[in-house]
Coordinates of C-alpha atoms in Angstrom, one line a residue:
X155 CA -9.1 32.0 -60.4
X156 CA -6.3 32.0 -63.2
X157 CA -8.3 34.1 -65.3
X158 CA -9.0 36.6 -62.5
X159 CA -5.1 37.0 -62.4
X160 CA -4.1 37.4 -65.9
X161 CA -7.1 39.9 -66.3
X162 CA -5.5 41.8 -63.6
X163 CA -2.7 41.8 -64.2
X164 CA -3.6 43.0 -68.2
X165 CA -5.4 45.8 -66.5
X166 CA -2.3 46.9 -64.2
X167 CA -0.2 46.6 -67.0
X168 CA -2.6 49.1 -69.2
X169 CA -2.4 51.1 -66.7
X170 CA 1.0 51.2 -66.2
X171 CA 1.7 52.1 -70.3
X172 CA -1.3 54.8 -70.3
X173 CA 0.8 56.3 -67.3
X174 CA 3.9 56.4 -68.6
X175 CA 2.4 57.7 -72.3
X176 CA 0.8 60.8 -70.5
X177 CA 3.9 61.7 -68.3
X178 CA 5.7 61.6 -71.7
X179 CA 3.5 63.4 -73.3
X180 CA 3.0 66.5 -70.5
X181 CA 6.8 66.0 -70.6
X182 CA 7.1 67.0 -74.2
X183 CA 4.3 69.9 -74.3
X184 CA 6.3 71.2 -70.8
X185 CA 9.8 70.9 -72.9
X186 CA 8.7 72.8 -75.1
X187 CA 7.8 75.7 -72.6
X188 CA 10.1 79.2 -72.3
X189 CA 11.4 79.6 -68.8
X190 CA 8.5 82.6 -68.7
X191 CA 5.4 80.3 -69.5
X192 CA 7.1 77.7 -67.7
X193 CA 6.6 80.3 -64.5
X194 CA 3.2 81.5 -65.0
X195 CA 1.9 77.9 -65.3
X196 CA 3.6 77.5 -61.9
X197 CA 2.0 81.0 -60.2
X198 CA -1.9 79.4 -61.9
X199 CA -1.1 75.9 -59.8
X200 CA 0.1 78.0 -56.5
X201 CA -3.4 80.3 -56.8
X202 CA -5.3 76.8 -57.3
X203 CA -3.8 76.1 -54.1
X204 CA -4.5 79.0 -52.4
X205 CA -8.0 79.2 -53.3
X206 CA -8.2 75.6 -52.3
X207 CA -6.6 76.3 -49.1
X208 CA -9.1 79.4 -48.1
X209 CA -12.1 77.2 -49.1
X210 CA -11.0 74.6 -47.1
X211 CA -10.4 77.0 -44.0
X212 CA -14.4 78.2 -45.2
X213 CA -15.2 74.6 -44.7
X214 CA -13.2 74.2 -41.5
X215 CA -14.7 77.0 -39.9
X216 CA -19.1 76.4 -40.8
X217 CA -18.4 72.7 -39.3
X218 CA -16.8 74.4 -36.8
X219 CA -19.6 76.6 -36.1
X220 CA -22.0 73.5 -36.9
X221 CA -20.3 71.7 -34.3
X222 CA -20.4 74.7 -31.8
X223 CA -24.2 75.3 -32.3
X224 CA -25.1 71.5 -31.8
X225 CA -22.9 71.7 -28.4
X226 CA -24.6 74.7 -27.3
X227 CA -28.6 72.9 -28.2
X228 CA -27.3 69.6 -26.5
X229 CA -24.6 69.8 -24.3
X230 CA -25.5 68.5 -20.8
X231 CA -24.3 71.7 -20.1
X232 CA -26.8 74.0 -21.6
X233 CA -30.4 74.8 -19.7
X234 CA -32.8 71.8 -20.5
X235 CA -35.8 72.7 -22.8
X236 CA -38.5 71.7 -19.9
X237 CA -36.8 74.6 -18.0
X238 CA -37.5 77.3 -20.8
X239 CA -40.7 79.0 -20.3
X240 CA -42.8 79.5 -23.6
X241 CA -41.5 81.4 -26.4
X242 CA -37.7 81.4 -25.2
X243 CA -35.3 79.8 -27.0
X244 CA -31.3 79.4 -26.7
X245 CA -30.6 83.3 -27.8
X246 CA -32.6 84.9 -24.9
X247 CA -30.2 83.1 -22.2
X248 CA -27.8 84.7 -23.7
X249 CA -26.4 86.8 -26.7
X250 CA -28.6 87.5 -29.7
X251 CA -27.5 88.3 -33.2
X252 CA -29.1 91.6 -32.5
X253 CA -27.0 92.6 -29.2
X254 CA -24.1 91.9 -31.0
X255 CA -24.8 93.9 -34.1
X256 CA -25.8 97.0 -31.7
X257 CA -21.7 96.3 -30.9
X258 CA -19.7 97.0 -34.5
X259 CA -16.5 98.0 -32.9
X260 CA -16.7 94.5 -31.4
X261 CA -15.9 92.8 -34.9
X262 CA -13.5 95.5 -35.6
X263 CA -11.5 95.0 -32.6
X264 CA -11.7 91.6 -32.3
X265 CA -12.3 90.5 -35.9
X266 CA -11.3 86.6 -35.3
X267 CA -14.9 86.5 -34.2
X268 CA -16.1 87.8 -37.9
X269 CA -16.4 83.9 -38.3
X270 CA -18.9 83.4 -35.8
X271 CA -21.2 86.4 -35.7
X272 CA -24.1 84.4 -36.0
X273 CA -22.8 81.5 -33.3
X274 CA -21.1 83.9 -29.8
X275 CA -23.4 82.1 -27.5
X276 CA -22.7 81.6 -23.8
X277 CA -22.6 77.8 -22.6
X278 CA -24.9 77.5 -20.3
X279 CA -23.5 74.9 -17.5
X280 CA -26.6 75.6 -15.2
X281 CA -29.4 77.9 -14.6
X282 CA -33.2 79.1 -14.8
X283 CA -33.0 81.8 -17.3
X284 CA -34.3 84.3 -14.1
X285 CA -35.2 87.6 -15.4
X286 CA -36.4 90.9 -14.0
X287 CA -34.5 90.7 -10.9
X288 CA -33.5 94.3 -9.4
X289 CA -29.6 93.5 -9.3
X290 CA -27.7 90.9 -11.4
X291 CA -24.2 90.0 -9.6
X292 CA -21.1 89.0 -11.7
X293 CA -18.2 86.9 -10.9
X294 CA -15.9 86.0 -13.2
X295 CA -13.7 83.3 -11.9
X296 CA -10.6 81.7 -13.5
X297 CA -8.7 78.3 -12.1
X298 CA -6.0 79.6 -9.5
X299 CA -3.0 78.1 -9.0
X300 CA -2.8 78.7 -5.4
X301 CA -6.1 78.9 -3.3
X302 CA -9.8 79.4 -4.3
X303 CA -12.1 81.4 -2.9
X304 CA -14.8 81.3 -4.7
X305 CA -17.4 79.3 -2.2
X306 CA -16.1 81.3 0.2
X307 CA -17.5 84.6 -1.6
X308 CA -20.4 82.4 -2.6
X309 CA -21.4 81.8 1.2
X310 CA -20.5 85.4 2.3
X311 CA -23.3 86.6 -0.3
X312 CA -25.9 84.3 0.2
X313 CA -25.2 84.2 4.1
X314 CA -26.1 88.2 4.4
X315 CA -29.0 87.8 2.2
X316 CA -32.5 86.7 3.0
X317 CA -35.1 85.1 1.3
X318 CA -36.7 87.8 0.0
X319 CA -33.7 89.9 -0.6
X320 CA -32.9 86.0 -3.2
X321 CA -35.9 86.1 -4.8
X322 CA -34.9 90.0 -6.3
X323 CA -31.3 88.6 -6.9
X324 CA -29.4 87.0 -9.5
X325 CA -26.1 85.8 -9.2
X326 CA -23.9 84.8 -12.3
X327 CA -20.4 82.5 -12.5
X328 CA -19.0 83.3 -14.9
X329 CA -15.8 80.7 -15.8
X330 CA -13.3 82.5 -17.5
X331 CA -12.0 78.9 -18.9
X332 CA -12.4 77.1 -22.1
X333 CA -11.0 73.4 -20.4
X334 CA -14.4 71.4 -20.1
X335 CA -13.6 69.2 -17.7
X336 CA -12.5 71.6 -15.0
X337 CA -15.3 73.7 -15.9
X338 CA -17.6 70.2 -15.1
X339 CA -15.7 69.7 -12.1
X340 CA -16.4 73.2 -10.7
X341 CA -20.5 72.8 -11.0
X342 CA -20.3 69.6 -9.4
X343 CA -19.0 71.4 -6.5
X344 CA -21.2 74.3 -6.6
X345 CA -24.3 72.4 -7.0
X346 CA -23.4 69.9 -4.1
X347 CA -22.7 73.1 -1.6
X348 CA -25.5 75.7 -2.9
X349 CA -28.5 72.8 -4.2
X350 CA -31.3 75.7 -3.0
X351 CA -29.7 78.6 -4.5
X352 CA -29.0 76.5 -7.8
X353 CA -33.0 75.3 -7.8
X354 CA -34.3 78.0 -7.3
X355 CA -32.2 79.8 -10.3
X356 CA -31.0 82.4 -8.3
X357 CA -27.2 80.9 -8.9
X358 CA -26.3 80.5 -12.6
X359 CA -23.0 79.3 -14.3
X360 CA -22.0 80.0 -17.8
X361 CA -18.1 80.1 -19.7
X362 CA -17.2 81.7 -23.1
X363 CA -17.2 79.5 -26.3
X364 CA -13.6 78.3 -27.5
X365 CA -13.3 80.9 -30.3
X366 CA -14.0 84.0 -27.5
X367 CA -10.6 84.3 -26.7
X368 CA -8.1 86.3 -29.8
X369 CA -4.4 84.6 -29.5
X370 CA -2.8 87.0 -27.8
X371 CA -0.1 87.3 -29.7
X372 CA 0.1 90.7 -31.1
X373 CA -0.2 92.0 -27.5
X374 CA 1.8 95.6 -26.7
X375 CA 4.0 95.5 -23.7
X376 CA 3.0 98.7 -21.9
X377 CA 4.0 100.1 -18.2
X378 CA 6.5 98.5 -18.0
X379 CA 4.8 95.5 -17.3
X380 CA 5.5 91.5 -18.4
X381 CA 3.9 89.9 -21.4
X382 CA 1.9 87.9 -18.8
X383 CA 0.7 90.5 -16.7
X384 CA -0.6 92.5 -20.2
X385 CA -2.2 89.3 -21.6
X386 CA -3.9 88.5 -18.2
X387 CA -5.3 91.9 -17.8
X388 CA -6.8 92.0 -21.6
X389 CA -8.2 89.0 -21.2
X390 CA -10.0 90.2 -18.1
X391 CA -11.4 93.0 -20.0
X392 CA -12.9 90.8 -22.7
X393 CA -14.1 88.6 -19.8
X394 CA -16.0 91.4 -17.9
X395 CA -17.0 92.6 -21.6
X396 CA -18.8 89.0 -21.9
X397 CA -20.1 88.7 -18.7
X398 CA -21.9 92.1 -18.7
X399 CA -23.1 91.7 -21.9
X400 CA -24.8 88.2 -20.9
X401 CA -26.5 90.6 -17.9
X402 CA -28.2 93.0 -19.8
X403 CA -31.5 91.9 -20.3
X404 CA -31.6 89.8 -16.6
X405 CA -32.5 93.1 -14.1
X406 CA -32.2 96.9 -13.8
X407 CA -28.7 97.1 -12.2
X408 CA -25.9 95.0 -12.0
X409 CA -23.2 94.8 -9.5
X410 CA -19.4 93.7 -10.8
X411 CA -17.8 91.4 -8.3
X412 CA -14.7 89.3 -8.0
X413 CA -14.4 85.7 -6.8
X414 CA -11.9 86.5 -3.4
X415 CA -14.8 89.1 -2.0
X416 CA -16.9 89.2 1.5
X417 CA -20.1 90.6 1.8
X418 CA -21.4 93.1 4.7
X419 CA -24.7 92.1 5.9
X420 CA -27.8 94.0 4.6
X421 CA -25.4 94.8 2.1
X422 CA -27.8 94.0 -0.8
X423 CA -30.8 96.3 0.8
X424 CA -28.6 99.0 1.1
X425 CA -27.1 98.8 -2.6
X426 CA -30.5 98.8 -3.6
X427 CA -31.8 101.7 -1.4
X428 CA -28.6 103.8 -2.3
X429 CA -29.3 103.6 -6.8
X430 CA -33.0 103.8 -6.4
X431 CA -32.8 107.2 -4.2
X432 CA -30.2 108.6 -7.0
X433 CA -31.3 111.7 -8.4
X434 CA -28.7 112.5 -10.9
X435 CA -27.3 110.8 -13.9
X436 CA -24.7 108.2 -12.5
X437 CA -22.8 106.1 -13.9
X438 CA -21.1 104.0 -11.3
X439 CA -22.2 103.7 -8.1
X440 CA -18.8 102.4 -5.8
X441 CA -19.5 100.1 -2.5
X442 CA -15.9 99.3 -2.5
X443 CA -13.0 101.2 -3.1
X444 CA -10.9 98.7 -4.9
X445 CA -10.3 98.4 -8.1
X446 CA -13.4 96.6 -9.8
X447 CA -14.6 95.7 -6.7
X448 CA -18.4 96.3 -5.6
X449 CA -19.1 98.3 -8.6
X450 CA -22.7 98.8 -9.6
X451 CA -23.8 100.1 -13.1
X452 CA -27.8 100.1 -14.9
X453 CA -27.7 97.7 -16.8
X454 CA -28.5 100.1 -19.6
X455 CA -25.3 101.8 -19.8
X456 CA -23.3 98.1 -20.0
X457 CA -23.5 98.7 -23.9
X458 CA -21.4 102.2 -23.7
X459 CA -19.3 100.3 -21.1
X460 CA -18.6 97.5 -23.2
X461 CA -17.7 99.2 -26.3
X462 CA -15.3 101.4 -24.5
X463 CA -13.7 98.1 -22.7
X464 CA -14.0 96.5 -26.1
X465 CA -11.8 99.7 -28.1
X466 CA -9.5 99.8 -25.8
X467 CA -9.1 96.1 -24.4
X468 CA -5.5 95.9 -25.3
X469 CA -3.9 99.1 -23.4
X470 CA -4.9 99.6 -19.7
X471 CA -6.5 97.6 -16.6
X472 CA -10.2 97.9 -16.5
X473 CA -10.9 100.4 -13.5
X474 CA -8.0 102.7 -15.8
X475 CA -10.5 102.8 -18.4
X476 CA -13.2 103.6 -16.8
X477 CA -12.2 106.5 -15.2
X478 CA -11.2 107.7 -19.4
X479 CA -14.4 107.1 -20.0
X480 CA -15.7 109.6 -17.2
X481 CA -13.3 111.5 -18.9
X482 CA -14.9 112.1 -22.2
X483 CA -18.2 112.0 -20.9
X484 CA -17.6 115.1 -18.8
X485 CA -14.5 116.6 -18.5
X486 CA -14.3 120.0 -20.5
X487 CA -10.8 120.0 -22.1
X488 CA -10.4 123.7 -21.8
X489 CA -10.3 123.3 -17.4
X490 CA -7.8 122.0 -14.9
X491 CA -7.8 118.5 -13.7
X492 CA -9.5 119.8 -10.1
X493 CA -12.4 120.5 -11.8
X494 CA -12.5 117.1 -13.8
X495 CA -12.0 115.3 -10.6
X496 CA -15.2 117.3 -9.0
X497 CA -16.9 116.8 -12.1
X498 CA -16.4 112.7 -12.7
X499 CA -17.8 112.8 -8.9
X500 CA -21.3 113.1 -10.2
X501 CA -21.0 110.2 -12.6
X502 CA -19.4 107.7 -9.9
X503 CA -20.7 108.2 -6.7
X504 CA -19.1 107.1 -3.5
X505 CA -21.2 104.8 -1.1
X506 CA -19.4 104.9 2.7
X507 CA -18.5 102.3 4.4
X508 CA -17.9 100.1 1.9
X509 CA -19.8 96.7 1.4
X510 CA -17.4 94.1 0.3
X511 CA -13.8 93.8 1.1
X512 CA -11.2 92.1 -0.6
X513 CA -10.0 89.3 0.7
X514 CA -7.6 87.2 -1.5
X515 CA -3.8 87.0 -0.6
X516 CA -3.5 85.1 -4.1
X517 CA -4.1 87.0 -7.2
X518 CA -5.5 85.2 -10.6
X519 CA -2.3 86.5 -12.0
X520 CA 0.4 83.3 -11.0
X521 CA 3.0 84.1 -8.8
X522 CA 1.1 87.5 -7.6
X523 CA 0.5 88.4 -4.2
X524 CA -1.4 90.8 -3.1
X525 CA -2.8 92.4 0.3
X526 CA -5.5 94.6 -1.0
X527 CA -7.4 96.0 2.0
X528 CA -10.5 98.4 1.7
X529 CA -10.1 100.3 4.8
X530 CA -13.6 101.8 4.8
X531 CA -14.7 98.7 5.2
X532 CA -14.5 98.7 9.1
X533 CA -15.8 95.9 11.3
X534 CA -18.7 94.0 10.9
X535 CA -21.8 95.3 13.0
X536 CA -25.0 93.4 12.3
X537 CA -26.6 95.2 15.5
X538 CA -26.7 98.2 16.9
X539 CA -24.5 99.5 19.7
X540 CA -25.5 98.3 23.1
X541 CA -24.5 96.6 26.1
X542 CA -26.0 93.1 27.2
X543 CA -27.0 92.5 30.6
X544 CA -24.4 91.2 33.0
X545 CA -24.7 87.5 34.1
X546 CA -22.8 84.6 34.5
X547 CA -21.5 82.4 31.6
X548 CA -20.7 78.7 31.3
X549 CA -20.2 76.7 28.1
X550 CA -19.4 72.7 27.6
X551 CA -17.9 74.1 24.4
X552 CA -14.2 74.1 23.5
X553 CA -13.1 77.6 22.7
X554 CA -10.0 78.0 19.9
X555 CA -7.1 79.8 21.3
X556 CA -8.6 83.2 22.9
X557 CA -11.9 83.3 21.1
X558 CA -14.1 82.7 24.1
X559 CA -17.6 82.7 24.9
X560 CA -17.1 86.5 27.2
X561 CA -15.5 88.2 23.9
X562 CA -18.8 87.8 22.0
X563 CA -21.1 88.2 24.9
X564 CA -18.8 91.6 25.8
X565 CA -19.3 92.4 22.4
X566 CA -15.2 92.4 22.3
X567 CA -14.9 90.2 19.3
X568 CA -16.5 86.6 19.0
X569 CA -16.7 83.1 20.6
X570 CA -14.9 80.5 18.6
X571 CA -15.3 76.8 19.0
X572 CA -14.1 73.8 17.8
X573 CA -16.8 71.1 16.5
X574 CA -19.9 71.3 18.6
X575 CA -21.0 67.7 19.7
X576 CA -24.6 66.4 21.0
X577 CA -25.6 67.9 24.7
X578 CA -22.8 70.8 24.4
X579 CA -24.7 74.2 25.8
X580 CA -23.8 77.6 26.5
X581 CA -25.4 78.7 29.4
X582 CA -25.8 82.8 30.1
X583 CA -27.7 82.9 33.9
X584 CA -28.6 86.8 34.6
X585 CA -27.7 87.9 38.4
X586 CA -31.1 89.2 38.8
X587 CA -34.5 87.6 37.0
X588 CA -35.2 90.2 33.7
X589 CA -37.9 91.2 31.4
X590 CA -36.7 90.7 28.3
X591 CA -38.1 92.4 25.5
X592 CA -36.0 90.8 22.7
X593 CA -33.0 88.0 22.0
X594 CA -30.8 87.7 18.7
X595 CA -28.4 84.8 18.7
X596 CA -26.4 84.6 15.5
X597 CA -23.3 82.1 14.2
X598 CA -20.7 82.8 11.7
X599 CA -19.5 86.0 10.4
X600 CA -17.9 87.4 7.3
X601 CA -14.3 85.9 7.5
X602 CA -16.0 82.3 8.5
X603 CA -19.5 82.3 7.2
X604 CA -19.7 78.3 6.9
X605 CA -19.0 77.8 11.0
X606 CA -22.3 78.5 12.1
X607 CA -24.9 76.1 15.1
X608 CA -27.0 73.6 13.0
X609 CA -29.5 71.9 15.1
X610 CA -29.3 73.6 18.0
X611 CA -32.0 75.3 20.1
X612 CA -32.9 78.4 22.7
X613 CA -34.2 77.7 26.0
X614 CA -35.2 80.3 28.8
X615 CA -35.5 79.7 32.1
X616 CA -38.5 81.3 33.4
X617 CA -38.4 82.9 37.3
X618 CA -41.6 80.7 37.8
X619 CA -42.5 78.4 35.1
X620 CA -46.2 77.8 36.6
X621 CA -46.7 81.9 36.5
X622 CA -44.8 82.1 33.3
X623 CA -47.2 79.8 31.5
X624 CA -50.2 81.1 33.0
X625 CA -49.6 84.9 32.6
X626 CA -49.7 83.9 28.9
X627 CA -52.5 81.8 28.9
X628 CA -54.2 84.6 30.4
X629 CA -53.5 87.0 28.5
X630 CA -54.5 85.0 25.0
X631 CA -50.7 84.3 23.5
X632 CA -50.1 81.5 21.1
X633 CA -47.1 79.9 22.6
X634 CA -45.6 76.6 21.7
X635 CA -43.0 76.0 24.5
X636 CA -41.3 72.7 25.3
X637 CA -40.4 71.6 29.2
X638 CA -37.1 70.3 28.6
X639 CA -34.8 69.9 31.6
X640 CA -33.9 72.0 34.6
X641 CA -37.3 73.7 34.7
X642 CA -36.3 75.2 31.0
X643 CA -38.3 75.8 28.1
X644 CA -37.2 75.4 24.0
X645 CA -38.6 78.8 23.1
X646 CA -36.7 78.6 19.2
X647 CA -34.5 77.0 17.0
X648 CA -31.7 78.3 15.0
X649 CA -32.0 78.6 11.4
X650 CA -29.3 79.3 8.6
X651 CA -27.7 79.7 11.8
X652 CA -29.8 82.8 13.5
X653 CA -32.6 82.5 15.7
X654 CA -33.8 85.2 16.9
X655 CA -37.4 86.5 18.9
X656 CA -39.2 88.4 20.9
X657 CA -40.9 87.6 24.2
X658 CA -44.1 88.6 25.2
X659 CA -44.1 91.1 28.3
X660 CA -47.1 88.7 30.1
X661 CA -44.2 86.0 30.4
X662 CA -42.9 87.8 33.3
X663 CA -39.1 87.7 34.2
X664 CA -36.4 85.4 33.1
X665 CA -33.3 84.0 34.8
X666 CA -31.2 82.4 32.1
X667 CA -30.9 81.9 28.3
X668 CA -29.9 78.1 27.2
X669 CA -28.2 76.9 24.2
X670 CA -28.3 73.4 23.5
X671 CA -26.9 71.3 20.5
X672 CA -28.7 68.2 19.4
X673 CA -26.6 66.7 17.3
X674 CA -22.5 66.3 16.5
X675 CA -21.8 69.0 13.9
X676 CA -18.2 68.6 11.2
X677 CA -17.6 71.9 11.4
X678 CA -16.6 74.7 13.9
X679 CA -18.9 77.5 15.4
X680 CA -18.3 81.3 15.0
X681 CA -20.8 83.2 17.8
X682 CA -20.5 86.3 16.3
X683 CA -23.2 88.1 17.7
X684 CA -25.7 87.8 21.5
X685 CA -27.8 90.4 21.6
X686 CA -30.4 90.5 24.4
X687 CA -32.3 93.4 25.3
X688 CA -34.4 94.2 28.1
X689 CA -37.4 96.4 28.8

């Protein structure tokens, strides 16, 4: 052990003397230096350093990019392999190299992203990689200080669509957000309140990679407005720029939303109707007149779109910039502005009344209010004009304030109630015995799309049940009819609350229509619409 020390302590010393003999020695050869070579020997060891700085940043940024790609492969987040058909891989659910490079002025105007040309993928928090759909739906959505309303656009949209109307659909989230754990916390939430529009792929969620975003910090105050107003409405440029690049290769149109919207019914049918019987060159076709509301492009113009957004991301709001890009596309510089106006008219194209309506009091800008109201977008009439028959009505319901049961039955607004429980009805007994062609009973509307009957069913109440059930037997009718009480019969049940039917003619006349809930319900009721029409 002795040895150990004394042979250390030889070596230390050594080491010590060696030390002090070559700082004496670079001491002497620097001494000897002129104040000039003295310099230039300092200027070589600052460019070692520099070079060894920028290779370090190199170094930083491929394990950046390392790290990135890994995340984007493994990530709970991203799209599972088992639900990638065959031949896909990570680049066709979202950006490939190749879109990218059909986008120059993208590196040129946003050259922090020079770093990861090869890596801008979308994270994929959930989704089916649908394709081929007719329209693809974007919502960008950002955390809000104030109030969300994102599930409420959610349930207007899929509320006024039907099955069929899904299965040609694709909506995309897209979180405007690089904090993970918020972005986690929002799909939880969205999974847990739309499971069948999640698995069946026709709801998908992505956010931008960390790097998307430039720093902001050489933004231009222009209009007057504050730094925080100009940096939140470039970033909301480079945000719709992402999302619609991510939708070009999912369907033929695609239709840019916002996240505080309602939906008209048979809105999507009629969007689709309206571009498909287009004869000229469009652009844009508008089904709302607000801003970047309801606007619906092909999906092969979103390159041109996006490089325009892209140039000019920094100096104006987005719907500003698109109406310069009608501009150049059209307008002859040698005419007045009246014939520019008539002129951009055949690339955007108005659609009347509009189909979505604004309805956010808070903006995504903090501390902004706003009351944005499309007027075209008029009332809400799922059926046409007409007047139901009178009768008597009675209800075990509770009505809120003056919403009651003769508004929606007078077709002078809707019945309201609070939280329907088990054995609560609404009863509607004609003064005469009628043949009725035809019945529509619907629940929730636009403004409340959630408060709709769940477990609840019709019931007529035949003028003679025996005569009723033979008249049609005897005239061959598949009926399944329940007796239930009172001489009633359960003709339907609602669904996604609607139930709606006709009745046969050979069923003869019928004295009342019966609503009954089964079972307690935690939310309220909107009756929006009765619509029962005779022969």
């Amino acid at each position: 052990m002795r040895f150990k020390q004394v042979s250390l302590f030889a070596l230390l010393t050594l080491g010590a003397f060696l030390s002090l003999s070559w700082l004496s020695a670079e001491w002497s050869r620097w001494s000897g230096y002129d104040a000039k070579t003295y310099r230039n020997q300092i200027l070589k060891v600052q460019e070692r350093l520099l070079f060894l700085q920028e290779e370090n940043k190199k170094r930083s940024l491929e394990l950046s990019n390392a790290l990135n790609q890994i995340k984007c492969t493994t990530s709970d987040r991203t799209v599972s392999a088992t639900e990638l058909e065959g031949g896909m891989n990570l680049k066709t659910l979202g950006f490939s190299n190749f879109d990218f490079m059909k986008l120059n002025s993208l590196y040129y105007h946003l050259p922090h992203l020079r770093s990861h040309e090869n890596n801008i993928y979308p994270n994929i928090i959930f989704g089916k990689n649908k394709t081929g759909v007719s329209v693809v739906m974007g919502i960008p959505t950002i955390k809000r200080e104030k109030e969300s309303y994102l599930i409420q656009t959610l349930n207007s949209l899929f509320f006024q669509m039907s099955t069929l109307e899904e299965e040609d659909c694709l909506v995309v989230i897209f979180v405007a957000e690089v904090d993970e754990t918020y972005i986690n916390d929002l799909a939880k939430i969205i999974k847990a309140r739309f499971p069948k529009e999640v698995d069946s792929g026709v709801l998908e969620m992505i956010s931008p990679p960390a790097f998307y975003y430039p720093s902001f910090s050489d933004i231009k105050l222009t209009f007057g407005d504050s730094e925080k107003r100009v940096r939140w409405r470039t970033k909301q440029n480079l945000d719709y720029s992402f999302l619609m690049l991510y939708a070009q290769e999912k369907g033929k149109f695609y239709l840019q939303l916002e996240d505080d919207i309602i939906a008209k019914p048979k809105y999507f049918t009629a969007m689709k109707d309206f571009a498909l019987g287009q004869t000229s060159d469009w652009i844009v076709l508008e089904f709302s007149k607000l801003g970047f509301i309801g606007k619906l492009f092909k999906t092969k113009d979103l390159p041109l779109i996006v490089q325009f957004l892209i140039m000019f991301h920094k100096d104006k709001p987005v719907d500003w910039l698109l109406d310069h890009l009608f501009y150049v596309k059209i307008c002859h510089p040698e005419k007045d502005n009246l014939h520019c106006e008539k002129q951009k008219q055949m690339l955007r194209i108005q659609y009347k009344p509009s189909l979505f309506q604004h309805v956010g009091r808070y903006s995504s800008l903090s501390g902004k209010i706003q009351n944005l109201k499309d007027v075209d977008f008029g009332k809400n009439e799922l059926y046409p004009i007409h007047a139901n028959p009178p009768a008597i009505l009675r209800t075990s319901l509770k009505a809120h304030e003056q919403y009651s049961l003769e508004n929606a039955y007078l077709r002078r607004g809707f019945f309201w109630a609070i939280s329907p429980k088990a054995g609560n009805y609404i009863l509607i007994q004609f003064h005469n015995p009628l043949n009725i062609k035809e019945y529509v009973f619907a629940s929730g509307n636009v403004q409340h799309p959630g408060d709709k009957l769940f477990n609840t069913i019709v019931e007529i109440l035949p003028e003679n049940e025996t005569d009723f059930l033979s008249n049609l037997l005897r005239n061959g009718s598949n009926f399944n009819y329940e007796a239930t009480s009172n001489g009633f019969l359960k003709i339907d049940t609602f669904e996604d609350g609607v139930a709606q039917g006709i009745i046969n003619p050979a069923a003869g006349k019928i004295k009342a229509f019966r609503l009954t809930v089964l079972s307690d319900s935690s939310v309220w009721a909107v009756i929006d619409e009765i619509f029962i029409k005779t022969n």
